[in-house]
Coordinates of C-alpha atoms and ligand atoms in Angstrom, one line a residue:
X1 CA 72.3 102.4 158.4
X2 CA 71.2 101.4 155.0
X3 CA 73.8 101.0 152.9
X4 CA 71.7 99.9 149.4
X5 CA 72.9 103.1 148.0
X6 CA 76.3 102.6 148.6
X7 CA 77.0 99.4 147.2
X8 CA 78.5 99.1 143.3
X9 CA 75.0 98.5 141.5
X10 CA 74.8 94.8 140.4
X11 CA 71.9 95.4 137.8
X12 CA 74.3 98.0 136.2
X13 CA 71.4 101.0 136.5
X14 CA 72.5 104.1 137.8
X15 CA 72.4 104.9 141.5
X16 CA 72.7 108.1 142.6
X17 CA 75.6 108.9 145.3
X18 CA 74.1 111.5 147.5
X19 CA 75.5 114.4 149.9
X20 CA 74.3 114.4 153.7
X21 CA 73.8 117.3 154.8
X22 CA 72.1 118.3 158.2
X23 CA 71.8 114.5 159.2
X24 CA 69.8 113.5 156.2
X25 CA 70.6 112.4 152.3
X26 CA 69.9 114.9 149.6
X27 CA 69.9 114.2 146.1
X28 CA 71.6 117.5 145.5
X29 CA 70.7 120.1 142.8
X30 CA 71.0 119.1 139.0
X31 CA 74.8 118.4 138.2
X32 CA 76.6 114.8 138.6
X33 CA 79.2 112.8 137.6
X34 CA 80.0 109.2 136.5
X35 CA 81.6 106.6 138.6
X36 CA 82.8 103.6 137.6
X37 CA 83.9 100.2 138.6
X38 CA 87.6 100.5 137.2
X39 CA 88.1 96.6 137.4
X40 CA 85.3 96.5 134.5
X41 CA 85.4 99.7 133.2
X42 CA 81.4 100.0 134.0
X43 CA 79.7 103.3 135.1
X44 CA 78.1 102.0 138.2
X45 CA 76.5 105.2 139.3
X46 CA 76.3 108.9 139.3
X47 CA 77.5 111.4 142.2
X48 CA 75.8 114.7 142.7
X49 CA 78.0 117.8 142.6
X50 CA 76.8 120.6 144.7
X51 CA 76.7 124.0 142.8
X52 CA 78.0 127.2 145.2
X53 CA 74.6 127.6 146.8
X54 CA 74.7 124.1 148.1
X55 CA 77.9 124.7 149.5
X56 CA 76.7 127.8 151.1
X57 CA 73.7 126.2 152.6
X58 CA 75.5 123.3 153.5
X59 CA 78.2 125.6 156.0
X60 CA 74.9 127.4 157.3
X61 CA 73.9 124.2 158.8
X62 CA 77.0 123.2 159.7
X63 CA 77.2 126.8 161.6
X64 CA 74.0 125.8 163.1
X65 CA 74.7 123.2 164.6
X66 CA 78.5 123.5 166.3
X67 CA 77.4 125.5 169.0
X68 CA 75.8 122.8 170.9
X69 CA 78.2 120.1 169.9
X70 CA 81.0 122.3 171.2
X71 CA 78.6 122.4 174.7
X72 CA 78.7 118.9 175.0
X73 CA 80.7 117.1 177.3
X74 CA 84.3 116.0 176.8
X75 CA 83.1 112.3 178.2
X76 CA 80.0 112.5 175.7
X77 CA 82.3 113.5 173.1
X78 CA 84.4 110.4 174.1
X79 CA 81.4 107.8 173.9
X80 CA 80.9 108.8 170.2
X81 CA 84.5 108.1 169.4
X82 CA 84.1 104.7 171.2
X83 CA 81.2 103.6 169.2
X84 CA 82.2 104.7 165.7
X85 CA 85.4 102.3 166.5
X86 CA 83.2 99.6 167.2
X87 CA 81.0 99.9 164.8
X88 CA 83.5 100.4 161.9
X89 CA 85.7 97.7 162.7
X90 CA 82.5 95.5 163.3
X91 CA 81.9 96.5 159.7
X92 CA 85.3 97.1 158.1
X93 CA 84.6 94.6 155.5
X94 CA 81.7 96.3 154.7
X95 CA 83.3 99.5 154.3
X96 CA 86.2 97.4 152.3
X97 CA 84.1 96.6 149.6
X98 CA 82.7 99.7 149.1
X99 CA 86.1 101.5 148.4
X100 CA 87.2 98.3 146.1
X101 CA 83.6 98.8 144.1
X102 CA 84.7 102.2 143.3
X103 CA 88.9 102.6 143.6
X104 CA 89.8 99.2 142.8
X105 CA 92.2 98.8 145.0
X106 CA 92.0 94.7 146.7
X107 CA 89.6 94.2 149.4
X108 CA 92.6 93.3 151.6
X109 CA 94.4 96.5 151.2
X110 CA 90.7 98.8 151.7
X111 CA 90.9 96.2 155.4
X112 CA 94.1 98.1 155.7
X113 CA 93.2 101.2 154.8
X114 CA 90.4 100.9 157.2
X115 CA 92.3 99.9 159.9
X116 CA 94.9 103.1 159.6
X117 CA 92.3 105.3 159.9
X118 CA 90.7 103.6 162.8
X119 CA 94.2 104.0 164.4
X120 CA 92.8 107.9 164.3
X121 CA 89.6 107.4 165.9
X122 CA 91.7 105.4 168.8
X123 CA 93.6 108.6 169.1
X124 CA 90.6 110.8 169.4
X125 CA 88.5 108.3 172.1
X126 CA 91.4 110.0 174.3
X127 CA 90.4 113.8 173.5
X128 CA 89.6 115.0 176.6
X129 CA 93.7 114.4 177.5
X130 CA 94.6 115.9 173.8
X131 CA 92.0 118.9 174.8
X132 CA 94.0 119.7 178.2
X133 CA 95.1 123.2 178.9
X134 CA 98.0 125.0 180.2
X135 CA 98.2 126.4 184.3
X136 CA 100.5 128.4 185.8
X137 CA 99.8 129.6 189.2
X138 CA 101.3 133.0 190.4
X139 CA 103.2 134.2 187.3
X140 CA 103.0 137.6 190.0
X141 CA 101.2 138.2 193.1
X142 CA 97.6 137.2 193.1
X143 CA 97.9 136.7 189.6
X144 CA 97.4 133.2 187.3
X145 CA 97.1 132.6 184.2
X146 CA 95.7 129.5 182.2
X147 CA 95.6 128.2 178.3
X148 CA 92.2 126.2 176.7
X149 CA 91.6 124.7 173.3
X150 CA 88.6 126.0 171.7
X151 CA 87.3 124.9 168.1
X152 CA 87.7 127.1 165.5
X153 CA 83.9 126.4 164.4
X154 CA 83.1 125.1 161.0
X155 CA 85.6 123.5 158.7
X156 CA 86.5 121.8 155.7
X157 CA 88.0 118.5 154.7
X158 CA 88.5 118.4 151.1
X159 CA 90.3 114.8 150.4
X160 CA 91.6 112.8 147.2
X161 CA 90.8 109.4 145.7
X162 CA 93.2 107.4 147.0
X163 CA 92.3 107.0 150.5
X164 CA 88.5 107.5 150.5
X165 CA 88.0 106.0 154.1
X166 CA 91.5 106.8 155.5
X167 CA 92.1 110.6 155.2
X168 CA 88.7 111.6 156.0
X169 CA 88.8 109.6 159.0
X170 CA 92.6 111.0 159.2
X171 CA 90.4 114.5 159.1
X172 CA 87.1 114.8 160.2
X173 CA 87.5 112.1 163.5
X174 CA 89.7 114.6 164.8
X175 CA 87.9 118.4 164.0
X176 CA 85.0 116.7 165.5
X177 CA 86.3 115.1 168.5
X178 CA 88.0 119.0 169.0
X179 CA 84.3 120.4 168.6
X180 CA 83.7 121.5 165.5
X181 CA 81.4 120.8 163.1
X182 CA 82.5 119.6 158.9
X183 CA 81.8 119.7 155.7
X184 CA 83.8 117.0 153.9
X185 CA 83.9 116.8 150.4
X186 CA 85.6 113.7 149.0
X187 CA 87.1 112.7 145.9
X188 CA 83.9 113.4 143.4
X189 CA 86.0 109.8 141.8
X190 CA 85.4 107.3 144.8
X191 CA 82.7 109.2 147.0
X192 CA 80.8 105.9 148.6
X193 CA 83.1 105.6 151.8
X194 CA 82.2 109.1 152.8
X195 CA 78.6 108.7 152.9
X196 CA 79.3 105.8 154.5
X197 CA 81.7 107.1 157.3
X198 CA 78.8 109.8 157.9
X199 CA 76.0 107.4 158.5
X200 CA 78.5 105.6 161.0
X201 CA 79.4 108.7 162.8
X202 CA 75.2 109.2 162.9
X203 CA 75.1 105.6 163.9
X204 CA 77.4 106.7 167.3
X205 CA 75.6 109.4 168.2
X206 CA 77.1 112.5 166.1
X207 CA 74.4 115.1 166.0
X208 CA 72.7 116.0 162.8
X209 CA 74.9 119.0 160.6
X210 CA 78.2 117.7 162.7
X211 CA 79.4 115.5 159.9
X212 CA 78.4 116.8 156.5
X213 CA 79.1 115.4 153.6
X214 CA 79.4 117.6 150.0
X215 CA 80.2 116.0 146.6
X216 CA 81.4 118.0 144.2
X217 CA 84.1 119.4 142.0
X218 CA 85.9 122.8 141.4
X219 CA 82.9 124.5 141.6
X220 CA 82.3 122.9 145.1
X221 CA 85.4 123.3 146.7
X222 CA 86.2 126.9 145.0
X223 CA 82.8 127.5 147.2
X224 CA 84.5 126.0 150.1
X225 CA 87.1 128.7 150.0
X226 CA 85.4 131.5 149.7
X227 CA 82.7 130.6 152.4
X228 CA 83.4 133.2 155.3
X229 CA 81.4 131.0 157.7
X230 CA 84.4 128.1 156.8
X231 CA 87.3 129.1 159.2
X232 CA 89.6 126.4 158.2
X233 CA 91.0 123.8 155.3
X234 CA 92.2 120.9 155.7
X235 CA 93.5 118.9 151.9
X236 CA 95.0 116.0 150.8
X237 CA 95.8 115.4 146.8
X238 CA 98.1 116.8 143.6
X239 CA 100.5 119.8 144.1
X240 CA 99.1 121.7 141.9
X241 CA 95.4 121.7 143.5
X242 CA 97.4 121.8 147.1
X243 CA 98.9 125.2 146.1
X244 CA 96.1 126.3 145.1
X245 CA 93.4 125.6 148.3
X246 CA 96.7 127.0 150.5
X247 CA 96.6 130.3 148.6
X248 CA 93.3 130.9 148.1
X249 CA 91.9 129.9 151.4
X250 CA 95.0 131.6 153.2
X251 CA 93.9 134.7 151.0
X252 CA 90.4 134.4 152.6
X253 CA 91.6 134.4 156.1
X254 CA 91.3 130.9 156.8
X255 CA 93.9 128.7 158.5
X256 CA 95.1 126.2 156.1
X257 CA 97.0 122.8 155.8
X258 CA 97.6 121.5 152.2
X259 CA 99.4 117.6 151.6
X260 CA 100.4 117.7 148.1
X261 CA 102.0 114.9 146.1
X262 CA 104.9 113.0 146.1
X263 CA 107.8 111.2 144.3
X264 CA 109.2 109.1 147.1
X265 CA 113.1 107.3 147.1
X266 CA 114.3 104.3 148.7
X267 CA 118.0 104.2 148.4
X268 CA 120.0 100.3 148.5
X269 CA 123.3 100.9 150.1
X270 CA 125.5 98.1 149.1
X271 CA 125.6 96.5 152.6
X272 CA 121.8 96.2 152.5
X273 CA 119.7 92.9 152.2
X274 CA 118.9 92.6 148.8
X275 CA 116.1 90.2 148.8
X276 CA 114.6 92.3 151.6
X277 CA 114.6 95.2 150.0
X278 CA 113.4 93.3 146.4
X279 CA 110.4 92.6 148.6
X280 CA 110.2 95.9 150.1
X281 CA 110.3 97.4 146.6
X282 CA 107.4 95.0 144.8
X283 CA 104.9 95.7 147.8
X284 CA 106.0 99.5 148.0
X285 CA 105.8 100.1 144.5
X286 CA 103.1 98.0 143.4
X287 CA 100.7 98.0 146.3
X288 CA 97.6 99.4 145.6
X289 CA 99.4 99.9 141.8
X290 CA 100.9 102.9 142.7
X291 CA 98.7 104.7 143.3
X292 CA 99.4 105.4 147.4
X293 CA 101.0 109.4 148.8
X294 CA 103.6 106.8 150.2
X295 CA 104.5 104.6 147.4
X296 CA 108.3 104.1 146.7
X297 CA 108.6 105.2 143.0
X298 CA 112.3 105.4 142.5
X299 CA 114.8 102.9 143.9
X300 CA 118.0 104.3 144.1
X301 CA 121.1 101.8 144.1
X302 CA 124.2 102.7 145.2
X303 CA 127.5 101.2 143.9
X304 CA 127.6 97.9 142.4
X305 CA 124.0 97.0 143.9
X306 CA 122.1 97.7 140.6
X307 CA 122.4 94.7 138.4
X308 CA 122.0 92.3 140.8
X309 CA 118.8 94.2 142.7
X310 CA 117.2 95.2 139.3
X311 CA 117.2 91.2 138.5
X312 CA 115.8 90.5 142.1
X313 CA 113.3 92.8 141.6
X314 CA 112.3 91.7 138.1
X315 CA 112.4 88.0 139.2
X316 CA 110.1 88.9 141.6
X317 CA 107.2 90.8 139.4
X318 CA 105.7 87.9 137.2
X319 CA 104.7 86.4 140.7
X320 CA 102.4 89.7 141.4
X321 CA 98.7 88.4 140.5
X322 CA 96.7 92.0 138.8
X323 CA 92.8 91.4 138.4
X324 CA 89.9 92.5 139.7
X325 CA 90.5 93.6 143.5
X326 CA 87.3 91.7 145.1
X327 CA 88.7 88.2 143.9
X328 CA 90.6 86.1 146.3
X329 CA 94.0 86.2 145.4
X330 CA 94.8 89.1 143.5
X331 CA 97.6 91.2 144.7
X332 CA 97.1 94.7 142.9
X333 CA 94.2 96.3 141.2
X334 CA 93.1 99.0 138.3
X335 CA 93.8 102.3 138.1
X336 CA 91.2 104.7 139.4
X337 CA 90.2 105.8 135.6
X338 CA 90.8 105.3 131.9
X339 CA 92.8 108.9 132.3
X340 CA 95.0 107.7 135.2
X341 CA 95.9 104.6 132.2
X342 CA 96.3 106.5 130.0
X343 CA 98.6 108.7 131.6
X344 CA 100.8 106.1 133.4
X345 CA 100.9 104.2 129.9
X346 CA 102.6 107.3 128.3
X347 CA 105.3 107.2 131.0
X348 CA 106.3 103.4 130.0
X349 CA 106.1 104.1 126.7
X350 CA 108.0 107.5 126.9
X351 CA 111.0 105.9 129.0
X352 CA 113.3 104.1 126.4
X353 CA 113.0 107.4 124.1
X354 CA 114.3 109.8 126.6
X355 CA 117.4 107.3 127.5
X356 CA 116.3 104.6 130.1
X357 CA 115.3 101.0 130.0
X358 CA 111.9 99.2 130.5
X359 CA 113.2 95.8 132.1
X360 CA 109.2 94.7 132.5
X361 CA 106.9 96.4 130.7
X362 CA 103.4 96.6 132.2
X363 CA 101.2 97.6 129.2
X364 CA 102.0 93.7 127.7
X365 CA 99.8 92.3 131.1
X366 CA 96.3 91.1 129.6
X367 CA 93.6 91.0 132.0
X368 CA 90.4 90.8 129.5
X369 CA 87.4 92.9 130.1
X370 CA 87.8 97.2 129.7
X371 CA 88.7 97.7 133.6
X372 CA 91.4 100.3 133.7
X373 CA 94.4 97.6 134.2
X374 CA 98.1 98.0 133.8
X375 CA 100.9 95.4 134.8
X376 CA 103.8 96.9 137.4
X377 CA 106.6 97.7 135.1
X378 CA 110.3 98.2 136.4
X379 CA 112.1 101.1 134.4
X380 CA 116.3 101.1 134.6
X381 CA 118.7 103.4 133.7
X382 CA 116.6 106.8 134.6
X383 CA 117.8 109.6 135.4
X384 CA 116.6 113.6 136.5
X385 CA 115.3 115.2 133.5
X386 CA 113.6 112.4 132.3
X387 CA 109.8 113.2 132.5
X388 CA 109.5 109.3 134.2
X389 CA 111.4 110.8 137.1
X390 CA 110.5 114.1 137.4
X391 CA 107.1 113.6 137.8
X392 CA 104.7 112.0 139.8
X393 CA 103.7 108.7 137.9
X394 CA 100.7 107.6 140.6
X395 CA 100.9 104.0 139.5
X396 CA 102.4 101.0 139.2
X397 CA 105.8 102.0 137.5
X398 CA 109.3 101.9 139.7
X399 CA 112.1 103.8 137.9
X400 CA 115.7 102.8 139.0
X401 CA 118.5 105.3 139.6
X402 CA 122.2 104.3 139.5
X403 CA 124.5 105.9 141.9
X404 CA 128.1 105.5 142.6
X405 CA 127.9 106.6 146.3
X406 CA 125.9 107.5 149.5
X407 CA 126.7 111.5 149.0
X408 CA 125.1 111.2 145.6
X409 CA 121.8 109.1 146.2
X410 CA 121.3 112.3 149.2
X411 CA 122.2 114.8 146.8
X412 CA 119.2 113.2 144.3
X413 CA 116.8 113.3 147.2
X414 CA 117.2 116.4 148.5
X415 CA 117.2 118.4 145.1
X416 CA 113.5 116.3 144.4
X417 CA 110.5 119.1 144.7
X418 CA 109.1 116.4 146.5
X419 CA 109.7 115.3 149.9
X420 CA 107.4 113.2 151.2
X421 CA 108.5 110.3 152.5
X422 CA 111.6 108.0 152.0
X423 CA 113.9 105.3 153.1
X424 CA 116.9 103.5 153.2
X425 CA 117.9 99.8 153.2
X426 CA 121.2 99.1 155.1
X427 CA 123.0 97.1 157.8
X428 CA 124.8 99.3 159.1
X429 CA 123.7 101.7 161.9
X430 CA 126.2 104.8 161.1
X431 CA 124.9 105.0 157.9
X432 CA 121.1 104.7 158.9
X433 CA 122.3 107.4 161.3
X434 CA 123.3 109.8 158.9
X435 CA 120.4 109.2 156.5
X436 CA 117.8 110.1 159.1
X437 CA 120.4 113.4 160.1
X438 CA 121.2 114.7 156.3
X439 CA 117.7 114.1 155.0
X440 CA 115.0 116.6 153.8
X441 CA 112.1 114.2 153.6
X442 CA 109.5 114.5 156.3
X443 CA 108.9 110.7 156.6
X444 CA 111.8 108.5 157.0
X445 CA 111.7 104.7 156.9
X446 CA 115.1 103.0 158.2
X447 CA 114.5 99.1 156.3
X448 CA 110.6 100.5 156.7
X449 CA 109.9 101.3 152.8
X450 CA 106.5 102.9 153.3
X451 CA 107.6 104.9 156.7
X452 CA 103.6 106.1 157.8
X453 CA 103.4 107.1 161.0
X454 CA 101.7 105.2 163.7
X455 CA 98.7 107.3 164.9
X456 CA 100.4 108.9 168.0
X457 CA 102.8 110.9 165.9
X458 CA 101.6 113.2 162.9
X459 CA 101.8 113.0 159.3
X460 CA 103.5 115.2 156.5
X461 CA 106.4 115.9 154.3
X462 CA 108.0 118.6 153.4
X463 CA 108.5 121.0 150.4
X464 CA 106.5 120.7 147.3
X465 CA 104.9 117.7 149.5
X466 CA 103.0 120.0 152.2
X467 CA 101.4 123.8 152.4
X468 CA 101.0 125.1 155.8
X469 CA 103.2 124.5 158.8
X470 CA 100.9 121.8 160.6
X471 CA 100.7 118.0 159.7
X472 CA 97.9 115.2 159.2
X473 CA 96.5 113.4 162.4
X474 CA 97.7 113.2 166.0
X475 CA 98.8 115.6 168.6
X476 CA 99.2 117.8 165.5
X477 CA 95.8 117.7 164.2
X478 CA 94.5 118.8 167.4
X479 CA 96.6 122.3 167.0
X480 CA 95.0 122.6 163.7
X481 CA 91.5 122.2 164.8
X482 CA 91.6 124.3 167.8
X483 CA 92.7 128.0 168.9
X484 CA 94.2 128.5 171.8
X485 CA 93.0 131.5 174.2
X486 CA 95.0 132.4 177.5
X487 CA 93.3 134.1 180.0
X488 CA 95.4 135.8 183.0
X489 CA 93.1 135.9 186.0
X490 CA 93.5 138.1 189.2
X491 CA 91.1 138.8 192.3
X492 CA 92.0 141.6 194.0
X493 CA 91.2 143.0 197.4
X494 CA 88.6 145.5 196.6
X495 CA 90.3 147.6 199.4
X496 CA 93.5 147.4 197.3
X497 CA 93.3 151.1 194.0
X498 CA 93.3 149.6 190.8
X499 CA 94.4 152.7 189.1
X500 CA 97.5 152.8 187.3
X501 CA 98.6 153.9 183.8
X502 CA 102.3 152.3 183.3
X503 CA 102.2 148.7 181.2
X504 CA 100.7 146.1 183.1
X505 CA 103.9 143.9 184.7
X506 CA 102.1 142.0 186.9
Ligands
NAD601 P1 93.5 115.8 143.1 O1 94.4 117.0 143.5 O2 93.1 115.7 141.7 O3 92.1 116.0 143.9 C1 92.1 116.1 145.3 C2 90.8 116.9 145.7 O4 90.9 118.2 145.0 C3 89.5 116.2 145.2 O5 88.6 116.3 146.3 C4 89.1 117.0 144.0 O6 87.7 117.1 143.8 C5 89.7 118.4 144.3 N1 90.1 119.0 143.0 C6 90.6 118.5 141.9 N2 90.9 119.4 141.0 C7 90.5 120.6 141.5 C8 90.5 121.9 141.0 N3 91.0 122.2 139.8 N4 90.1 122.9 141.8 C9 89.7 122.6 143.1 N5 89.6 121.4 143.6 C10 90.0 120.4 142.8 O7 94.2 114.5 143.7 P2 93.7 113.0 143.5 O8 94.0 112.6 142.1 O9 92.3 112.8 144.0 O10 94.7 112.2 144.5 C11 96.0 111.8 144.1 C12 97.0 112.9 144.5 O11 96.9 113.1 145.9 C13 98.4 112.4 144.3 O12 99.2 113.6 143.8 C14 98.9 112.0 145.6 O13 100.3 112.1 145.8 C15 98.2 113.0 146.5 N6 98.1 112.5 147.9 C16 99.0 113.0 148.8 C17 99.0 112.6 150.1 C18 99.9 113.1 151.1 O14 99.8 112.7 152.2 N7 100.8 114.1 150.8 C19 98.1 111.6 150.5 C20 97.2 111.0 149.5 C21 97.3 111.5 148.2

């Protein structure tokens, strides 16, 4: 696997980011985009996005192909989830450095990245146990029935910036390992990981037109949903674009499962360790600035906590080190874009106007150079109805809520459109009890601030927060990417009539 293309340019001259389609790059047909380095600001190279055609083409391949990958053995199937593991922890670093070029996120946190969505390929080296059907023997005389998994054929994975190795391997690893065949079309922002991932999966012995890979934009992924031979959607990003795919595709016939955004709380109950959950705040808040499905963005103190956690906290945020993510050392990157600063800038700078109080602000942080940087700010004092906590920030910014009791910091959480994940910091077990009981979050961390689940359990929230019944990964994923058929089997005694015209019984 060459992977020239897919590093960040050094000479600065534009590299073209290609699809892959039927086993092979292609340059695509006429429209791209800019990507940049967002620790410099620098356009580093150009992505092709596929026009409708291209997306058509690309399913008809896809369609082409699944046939004979659904043929092939279980065990075979196995041994290509066995060697992608290898041969992308062999080369996580690698891949590390090829989401930093284009995110910004540290090379550290890309390792970690990496290694959650390897926990996906583990998973799937087991799929011939995840594939296993249903037997009953003798549901009436001479008469069984039995349950298999089949794949649904040819689907999509259409995934979001902020994860550019970790959802698609969250997606793809497991359509595939179920039989079908993809067409995966990544953030058109950070695309590099995806190529990449493909020419790994080729590397282990995927079949060309198994794995395709489609850049693009609206034009692309509206494409995606209207394609009849696409039977299925998978999506991760914004609530907006997550309502959207779910009714459109679901409109078309096609099943779908849509992760939208979040705006996730970690409430400080005032028995909790409060230098423990100072800590859990910075790296919750600030890892990755922000700018992670998972992040805590408000911290919700309860009773007389506030004053002394908010100081904690603050005390704490001079010691995180911002700069370019592939230096040793730093702790937190850029944003993804200028726009993402730009945006998250007008939520600092909008907070002490509509009533609260910016205890650090992030836009005084000097970095030098034009990369997309902002400092982690702490915000006090907010409150619903200010636009810093009603919507979904996406970067470094934690907003503080003040509550008097337990009832109340619930009550906040469960009204939130939102309802991905959460957490709460206590020492006491009734309380964490009660938490995990009365709330409507889908992921709950108990003194976990960023509760993701390990790869043997699924992932999703609820609400605003997920479209579709089915969540991300695991035993779920392998629902999503396969339809069940139950046959009822009977061989009779061909001395014994078969006529009869009442409803069959058994
Ligand atoms: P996004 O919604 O802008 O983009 C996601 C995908 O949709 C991309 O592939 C993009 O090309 C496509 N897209 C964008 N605009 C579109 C349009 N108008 N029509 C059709 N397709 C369009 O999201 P993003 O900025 O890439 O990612 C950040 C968002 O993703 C945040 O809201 C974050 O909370 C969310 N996210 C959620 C989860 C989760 O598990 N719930 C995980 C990761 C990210």
């Amino acid at each position: 696997m060459s992977s020239s293309v897919l590093a960040a340019d050094p000479a600065g001259t534009t590299t073209l980011i290609p699809h892959v389609v039927g086993g092979a790059r292609v340059d695509g047909d006429g429209r791209t985009g800019p990507i940049f380095n967002p620790a410099t600001g620098e356009q580093t190279g150009a992505v092709s996005l596929a026009s409708a055609d291209f997306v058509h083409e690309a399913a008809r391949i896809a369609q082409a192909a699944q046939p004979a990958w659904r043929a092939t053995g279980l065990g075979k199937r196995q041994q290509v989830m066995f060697r992608l593991r290898e041969i992308v922890s062999q080369r996580a670093e690698e891949l590390a450095r090829v989401i930093t070029a284009e995110h910004g996120k540290t090379v550290p946190d890309a390792l970690g990245e990496v290694a959650r969505g390897l926990e996906n390929v583990e998973f799937c080296t087991s799929l011939m146990h995840h594939l296993k059907g249903d037997y009953s023997e003798q549901v009436a005389g001479g008469v069984d029935v039995h349950q298999v998994r089949q794949p649904i054929g040819v689907v999509a994975c259409i995934t979001p910036f902020n994860f550019p190795a970790m959802v698609p391997l969250w997606m793809v690893t497991t359509a595939i390992a179920a039989g079908n065949a993809v067409i995966l079309k990544p953030s058109e922002r950070d695309p590099s990981a995806a190529v990449w991932l493909a020419e790994a999966f080729a590397e282990a012995g995927l079949p060309a037109g198994i794995l395709n890979v489609v850049h693009g934009d609206k034009e692309a992924v509206d494409a995606i949903l209207d394609d009849p031979i696409i039977r299925a959607v998978s999506f991760v990003g914004s609530t907006p674009i997550a309502k959207y795919i779910y009714t459109r595709a679901a409109e078309n016939g096609k099943r779908v499962q849509a992760l939208g955004g979040a705006k996730n709380h970690m409430i400080v109950m005032p028995d909790a360790d409060l230098d423990s959950a100072a800590d859990a705040a910075i790296s919750a808040g600030y890892g990755s600035a922000g700018e992670r499905c998972m992040a805590v963005s408000v911290v919700v103190a309860v009773g007389g906590v506030a004053d002394e956690l908010v100081a904690k906290i603050a005390e704490r945020i001079p010691a995180v080190t911002v700069g370019d993510g592939t230096q040793p050392g730093v702790e937190m990157g850029p944003l993804i874009t200028r726009d993402a600063l730009d945006r998250v800038t007008g939520f600092v700078a909008g907070a002490e106007g509509e009533g609260a109080r910016v205890v650090v602000d992030g836009r005084a942080l000097e970095v030098g150079g034009d990369g997309f940087f902002i400092g982690p700010s702490l915000v006090d004092d907010v409150a619903p109805g200010m636009r810093v906590y009603d919507e979904e920030i996406f970067g470094p910014v934690l907003s503080v809520v003040r509550v008097g009791t337990y009832d109340e910091a619930v009550a906040l959480i469960n009204s939130n459109r939102y309802a991905n994940g959460t957490a709460v910091f206590t020492r006491d077990g009734k309380t964490a009890r009660q938490f995990e009981f009365d709330i409507e979050v889908g992921m709950v961390g108990i003194n976990v601030p960023i509760p993701v689940p390990v790869g043997a359990f699924s992932f999703g929230g609820w609400k605003d927060s997920l479209f579709g019944d089915t969540h991300m990964y695991g035993p779920e994923a392998f629902n999503f990417y396969t339809r069940r058929k139950v046959v009822t089997t009977r061989w009779p005694d061909p001395s014994e009539s078969q006529i009869s015209l009442g409803f069959p019984t058994h």
